[in-house]
Amino acid sequence: MVMPIFMDVHIVPGVKAKDVAEAHRLDLLHQQEHGCNCMTYWIDEARENIFCLIEAPDKHAVEEMHSKAHGLIPNKIIEVNSNLVEAFLGRIYDPSDAQISNQGLKVFADSSFRVLLVTKTIDPVLLKHQLGNEKASELLSVHTSIIRKNILQYEGREVEHEGSGFVVSFSSASKAVACALSIRKEMPDPISERIDLRLAVNAGEPVERSDQLFGETIQFASNMCSIAKEGKIAIASPVKELIADDLFREERKYFLNLLPHDEHLLKLLFGKLEENWQDADFDISDYCEATAMSSSQLYRKTIALTSLPPNSLVKDFRLHKAKELMRKRYYNIAQITFDSGFTSASYFTKCFKKKYGLLPMAYLELLH
């Protein structure tokens, strides 16, 4: 029987690698009685966190094993895909070069903090509708070739390439930014503009508030892509802090560096949309209440940051989510209308046609 795999996070002030090695040894002693298999862990002394990768019957078994072994209860546990873990972090077992201490402990300090490059383009289905299969495929092939060449050159790890973009993992912030900059410079402007290429670089840990691996990090990078216009590369503050200022001065025409309050606002605006987009009753007054802003404040700030008024931002967000539902093999337009927060199939169809240039049913036919 194949068991699920879980990753947990422990926040431990003052944590040291040798202490984690001892805790892992104790986990190994107790793993069988709880039906678990402790695969490996990551520790970052500077950020004071530990991430464990464990094959187990369920989350409760992980908690019980840790409790019995050493008493360190996880702050959060999520189920993960081992292939994704390896793609993001480079391994799913202990590093081969780990040192053995005088006490016989395998001691290593391998951080799970990663810098992610996220790229976005126009939906390939829409591009093929606009240009025809042959021309669209040619443009996307050039784009994919340039990105993969640079991933290899700058030692990135391709995590995903689904639909309209890439997710690439780097251990180094400088290599991630250099890769993004090289892609931007190598991509011919006519192709970049036609496929609406967007790039953003963010950094984070594998387990935070989301139940998805690196969920917050990817989500915020995707949100930054939505406002990174005119060929700019959006750089999040956790990445900028790790890069020499000289690079941003010398290549400033290529970068979009958000101020901290703009980053907070972007997270707030899209976070509240993520929470409420399926609620058909969620309107602008609710949006104001959710973001603790007056209608004039919300209007002014969304225009400044996204170039869209709040009602258009909400509508476009729902249309994008409707397209995602279609990609998950939703075939019923009435169901898609309801599940994406629209109250009328006719209004949804009108909005979809205006934004994407074809009817929802035509999109479904091209998709499937």
XYZ file of C-alpha atoms in Angstrom:
368
model
C 0.000 0.000 0.000
C 1.383 3.422 -0.999
C 1.147 5.915 1.849
C 0.857 9.670 1.426
C 3.894 11.872 2.033
C 3.750 14.856 4.369
C 5.961 17.850 5.004
C 5.786 19.604 8.347
C 7.353 22.759 9.706
C 8.751 23.362 13.182
C 9.608 26.920 14.236
C 12.269 26.535 16.951
C 14.108 29.646 18.240
C 17.838 29.044 18.536
C 17.692 25.705 16.691
C 21.054 24.075 15.845
C 21.858 21.420 13.247
C 23.211 18.903 15.785
C 20.000 19.182 17.857
C 17.881 18.445 14.782
C 20.104 15.501 13.900
C 19.445 14.074 17.367
C 15.690 14.700 17.068
C 15.694 12.965 13.680
C 17.533 9.985 15.227
C 14.782 9.754 17.861
C 12.108 9.952 15.130
C 13.772 7.018 13.381
C 13.636 5.000 16.598
C 9.862 5.534 16.925
C 8.782 5.663 13.253
C 7.732 2.008 12.912
C 5.364 1.991 15.886
C 3.446 4.861 14.227
C 3.598 3.407 10.708
C 5.854 6.222 9.487
C 8.960 6.468 7.332
C 11.118 9.533 8.075
C 12.675 10.373 4.702
C 14.727 13.511 5.403
C 14.621 17.074 6.728
C 15.862 20.599 6.039
C 17.123 23.021 8.698
C 17.857 26.724 8.533
C 19.569 27.972 11.687
C 19.335 31.628 10.642
C 15.581 31.484 9.986
C 15.048 29.111 12.949
C 12.948 26.536 11.141
C 12.947 22.821 10.370
C 11.012 21.021 7.623
C 10.565 17.238 7.838
C 9.549 14.934 4.985
C 7.692 11.865 6.236
C 5.768 9.028 4.651
C 2.847 8.314 6.994
C -0.742 7.001 7.156
C -2.035 10.492 8.051
C -1.118 13.794 9.710
C -2.088 12.488 13.148
C 0.527 9.723 12.905
C 3.204 12.350 12.161
C 2.189 14.386 15.215
C 2.081 11.318 17.463
C 5.518 10.137 16.325
C 7.123 13.546 16.942
C 5.386 13.827 20.314
C 6.632 10.425 21.452
C 10.159 10.897 20.062
C 11.087 14.379 21.264
C 7.972 16.465 21.929
C 8.424 18.932 19.057
C 4.896 19.226 17.635
C 4.746 20.652 14.064
C 3.376 24.149 13.531
C 1.746 22.923 10.290
C 1.617 19.753 8.184
C 0.695 19.492 4.501
C 0.461 16.558 2.116
C 2.984 16.812 -0.724
C 4.003 15.165 -3.975
C 7.522 13.733 -3.755
C 8.275 14.682 -7.374
C 7.440 18.310 -6.626
C 9.512 18.253 -3.447
C 12.491 16.983 -5.423
C 11.918 19.552 -8.168
C 11.783 22.442 -5.696
C 14.403 21.286 -3.196
C 16.661 18.939 -5.153
C 16.258 15.831 -2.991
C 13.819 13.690 -0.998
C 16.406 11.804 1.058
C 19.360 12.906 3.187
C 22.192 14.620 1.280
C 24.887 12.140 0.271
C 27.685 14.340 1.611
C 26.250 14.688 5.148
C 28.936 14.429 7.845
C 28.865 11.829 10.620
C 29.615 13.289 14.068
C 31.704 11.628 16.802
C 28.407 10.531 18.352
C 27.415 8.781 15.120
C 24.859 11.413 14.107
C 24.374 12.432 10.478
C 24.594 16.226 10.795
C 23.760 18.680 8.013
C 22.364 22.189 7.736
C 20.545 22.353 4.409
C 18.076 25.233 4.071
C 14.739 24.808 2.310
C 14.521 28.535 1.486
C 14.167 28.866 -2.284
C 14.003 31.697 -4.793
C 11.332 31.116 -7.426
C 11.112 32.558 -10.905
C 7.529 32.542 -12.165
C 6.755 33.353 -15.797
C 3.372 33.952 -17.405
C 2.199 34.309 -20.987
C -1.124 34.630 -22.724
C -3.202 31.446 -22.543
C -1.879 29.216 -25.394
C -5.457 28.259 -26.323
C -6.325 31.922 -26.887
C -3.076 32.525 -28.761
C -3.842 29.644 -31.130
C -7.345 31.017 -31.629
C -5.898 34.419 -32.513
C -2.942 33.370 -34.685
C -3.673 29.810 -35.761
C -1.947 26.687 -34.485
C 1.192 26.932 -36.591
C 2.132 30.551 -35.827
C 1.196 30.283 -32.136
C 3.169 27.058 -31.726
C 6.186 28.674 -33.401
C 6.166 31.637 -30.996
C 5.654 29.454 -27.928
C 8.432 27.112 -29.047
C 10.935 29.982 -29.287
C 9.803 31.256 -25.875
C 10.136 27.797 -24.269
C 13.555 27.206 -25.836
C 14.962 30.512 -24.525
C 13.607 29.936 -21.031
C 14.895 26.347 -20.773
C 18.328 27.357 -22.086
C 18.602 29.967 -19.334
C 17.281 27.641 -16.624
C 20.133 25.283 -17.478
C 22.708 28.068 -17.683
C 21.810 29.519 -14.275
C 21.356 26.160 -12.502
C 17.622 26.440 -11.918
C 15.254 23.513 -11.470
C 12.139 23.488 -13.643
C 9.221 22.670 -11.356
C 6.221 23.261 -13.587
C 5.435 24.120 -17.166
C 1.693 23.949 -17.473
C -0.533 26.186 -19.513
C 0.825 29.701 -19.659
C 4.145 29.717 -17.832
C 6.996 28.225 -15.829
C 7.842 27.861 -12.156
C 11.604 27.568 -11.625
C 13.413 26.969 -8.323
C 16.834 28.412 -7.424
C 19.029 28.134 -4.336
C 20.609 31.496 -5.196
C 18.798 34.830 -5.481
C 21.511 36.253 -7.736
C 21.188 33.353 -10.192
C 17.384 33.599 -10.217
C 17.477 37.321 -11.011
C 20.276 36.871 -13.547
C 18.232 34.145 -15.252
C 15.144 36.389 -15.418
C 17.222 39.262 -16.779
C 18.854 37.060 -19.424
C 15.464 35.719 -20.537
C 14.125 39.257 -20.794
C 17.090 40.422 -22.887
C 17.170 37.362 -25.172
C 13.451 37.174 -25.865
C 12.805 39.153 -29.071
C 10.507 42.100 -28.329
C 7.914 41.134 -30.990
C 7.572 37.678 -29.421
C 7.591 38.996 -25.858
C 4.850 41.488 -26.689
C 2.751 39.042 -28.717
C 2.730 36.348 -26.030
C 2.529 38.985 -23.250
C 5.512 37.578 -21.346
C 5.588 38.462 -17.642
C 8.332 37.572 -15.143
C 8.464 37.780 -11.350
C 10.941 36.577 -8.728
C 9.912 35.814 -5.148
C 11.383 33.752 -2.316
C 10.022 31.733 0.580
C 9.698 28.477 2.468
C 7.877 25.296 1.359
C 5.257 25.307 4.132
C 3.583 28.532 5.215
C -0.156 29.267 5.473
C -1.142 27.530 2.224
C -1.765 23.796 1.912
C 0.263 23.829 -1.312
C 4.046 23.467 -1.465
C 5.517 26.987 -1.758
C 1.900 28.107 -2.212
C 2.238 31.683 -0.930
C 5.517 32.256 -2.744
C 4.108 31.156 -6.102
C 0.807 32.964 -5.593
C 2.434 36.310 -4.828
C 4.828 35.945 -7.764
C 1.802 35.262 -9.986
C 0.098 38.364 -8.623
C 3.226 40.402 -9.340
C 3.195 39.077 -12.908
C -0.278 40.569 -13.338
C 1.078 44.093 -12.733
C 4.532 43.649 -14.332
C 3.856 45.432 -17.598
C 6.079 46.869 -20.337
C 8.577 44.029 -20.041
C 9.467 44.730 -16.402
C 10.693 41.940 -14.128
C 8.891 42.164 -10.783
C 11.221 41.552 -7.839
C 9.768 40.883 -4.371
C 11.412 42.416 -1.309
C 12.760 39.096 0.122
C 14.757 38.725 -3.122
C 15.858 42.356 -3.373
C 17.359 42.119 0.105
C 19.685 39.358 -1.141
C 20.872 41.142 -4.295
C 23.498 43.863 -4.622
C 21.949 47.293 -5.234
C 24.384 47.832 -8.125
C 22.459 45.388 -10.297
C 19.195 47.263 -9.821
C 20.871 50.592 -10.544
C 22.657 49.376 -13.664
C 19.678 47.482 -15.090
C 16.864 49.539 -13.530
C 14.921 49.839 -16.777
C 14.227 46.102 -16.589
C 12.989 45.897 -12.990
C 9.789 46.616 -11.125
C 10.605 46.984 -7.424
C 7.502 47.419 -5.299
C 7.664 49.425 -2.096
C 6.722 47.483 1.075
C 3.310 49.157 1.343
C 2.577 48.305 -2.318
C 3.483 44.665 -1.688
C 1.172 44.649 1.325
C -1.618 46.181 -0.748
C -1.128 43.683 -3.595
C -1.325 40.768 -1.158
C -4.410 42.274 0.472
C -6.278 42.939 -2.780
C -5.638 39.534 -4.317
C -5.884 37.692 -1.008
C -9.446 38.927 -0.462
C -10.350 38.046 -4.047
C -8.933 34.547 -3.538
C -11.109 34.138 -0.445
C -14.330 35.430 -1.999
C -14.334 35.010 -5.800
C -16.872 32.145 -5.754
C -19.336 34.118 -3.641
C -21.785 35.710 -6.105
C -22.929 38.115 -3.364
C -19.411 39.505 -2.918
C -19.601 43.018 -4.369
C -17.601 46.237 -4.156
C -19.048 47.217 -0.785
C -17.944 43.813 0.556
C -14.538 44.321 -1.043
C -14.233 47.672 0.739
C -15.172 46.079 4.041
C -12.777 43.150 3.539
C -9.855 45.480 2.796
C -10.876 48.085 5.429
C -11.010 50.858 2.833
C -13.591 53.369 1.708
C -14.857 53.060 -1.874
C -12.766 56.052 -2.959
C -9.628 54.634 -1.295
C -10.156 51.228 -2.887
C -10.736 52.787 -6.302
C -7.671 55.014 -6.075
C -5.346 52.262 -4.844
C -6.449 49.535 -7.260
C -6.095 51.932 -10.194
C -2.602 52.971 -9.045
C -1.397 49.414 -8.522
C -3.224 47.343 -11.149
C -4.491 49.989 -13.631
C -7.994 48.547 -13.115
C -10.944 49.860 -11.100
C -12.167 47.475 -8.373
C -15.200 46.198 -10.286
C -13.043 45.291 -13.303
C -10.445 43.671 -11.060
C -13.106 41.468 -9.437
C -14.664 40.573 -12.789
C -11.333 39.762 -14.466
C -10.297 37.642 -11.487
C -13.506 35.629 -11.744
C -13.097 35.204 -15.515
C -9.558 33.919 -15.010
C -10.827 31.449 -12.403
C -13.624 30.373 -14.755
C -10.990 29.587 -17.368
C -9.111 27.509 -14.783
C -12.308 25.583 -14.050
C -12.713 24.844 -17.743
C -9.157 23.517 -17.868
C -10.105 21.118 -15.067
C -12.687 19.572 -17.420
C -15.748 21.494 -16.375
C -18.069 21.259 -19.376
C -21.303 22.833 -18.143
C -21.456 26.609 -18.701
C -24.227 27.046 -16.132
C -22.097 25.281 -13.508
C -19.019 27.312 -14.433
C -21.091 30.506 -14.170
C -22.241 29.612 -10.671
C -18.875 28.287 -9.453
C -16.978 31.364 -10.598
C -19.237 33.843 -8.806
C -21.375 35.079 -11.704
C -25.144 35.181 -11.214
C -26.189 34.969 -14.862
C -24.939 32.682 -17.636
C -25.766 35.319 -20.240
C -23.770 37.994 -18.383
C -20.862 35.583 -17.865
C -20.892 34.736 -21.581
C -20.944 38.439 -22.520
C -18.016 39.246 -20.186
C -16.008 36.240 -21.360
C -16.506 37.133 -25.033
C -15.526 40.764 -24.425
C -12.315 39.865 -22.560
C -11.108 36.834 -24.523
C -12.636 37.327 -27.958
C -14.623 34.087 -28.122
C -17.577 32.453 -26.432
C -17.061 30.132 -23.439
C -18.333 27.118 -25.415
C -15.888 27.887 -28.223
C -13.066 28.034 -25.664
C -14.136 24.673 -24.229
C -14.153 23.135 -27.709
C -10.624 24.421 -28.402
C -9.479 23.191 -25.021
C -10.885 19.691 -25.206
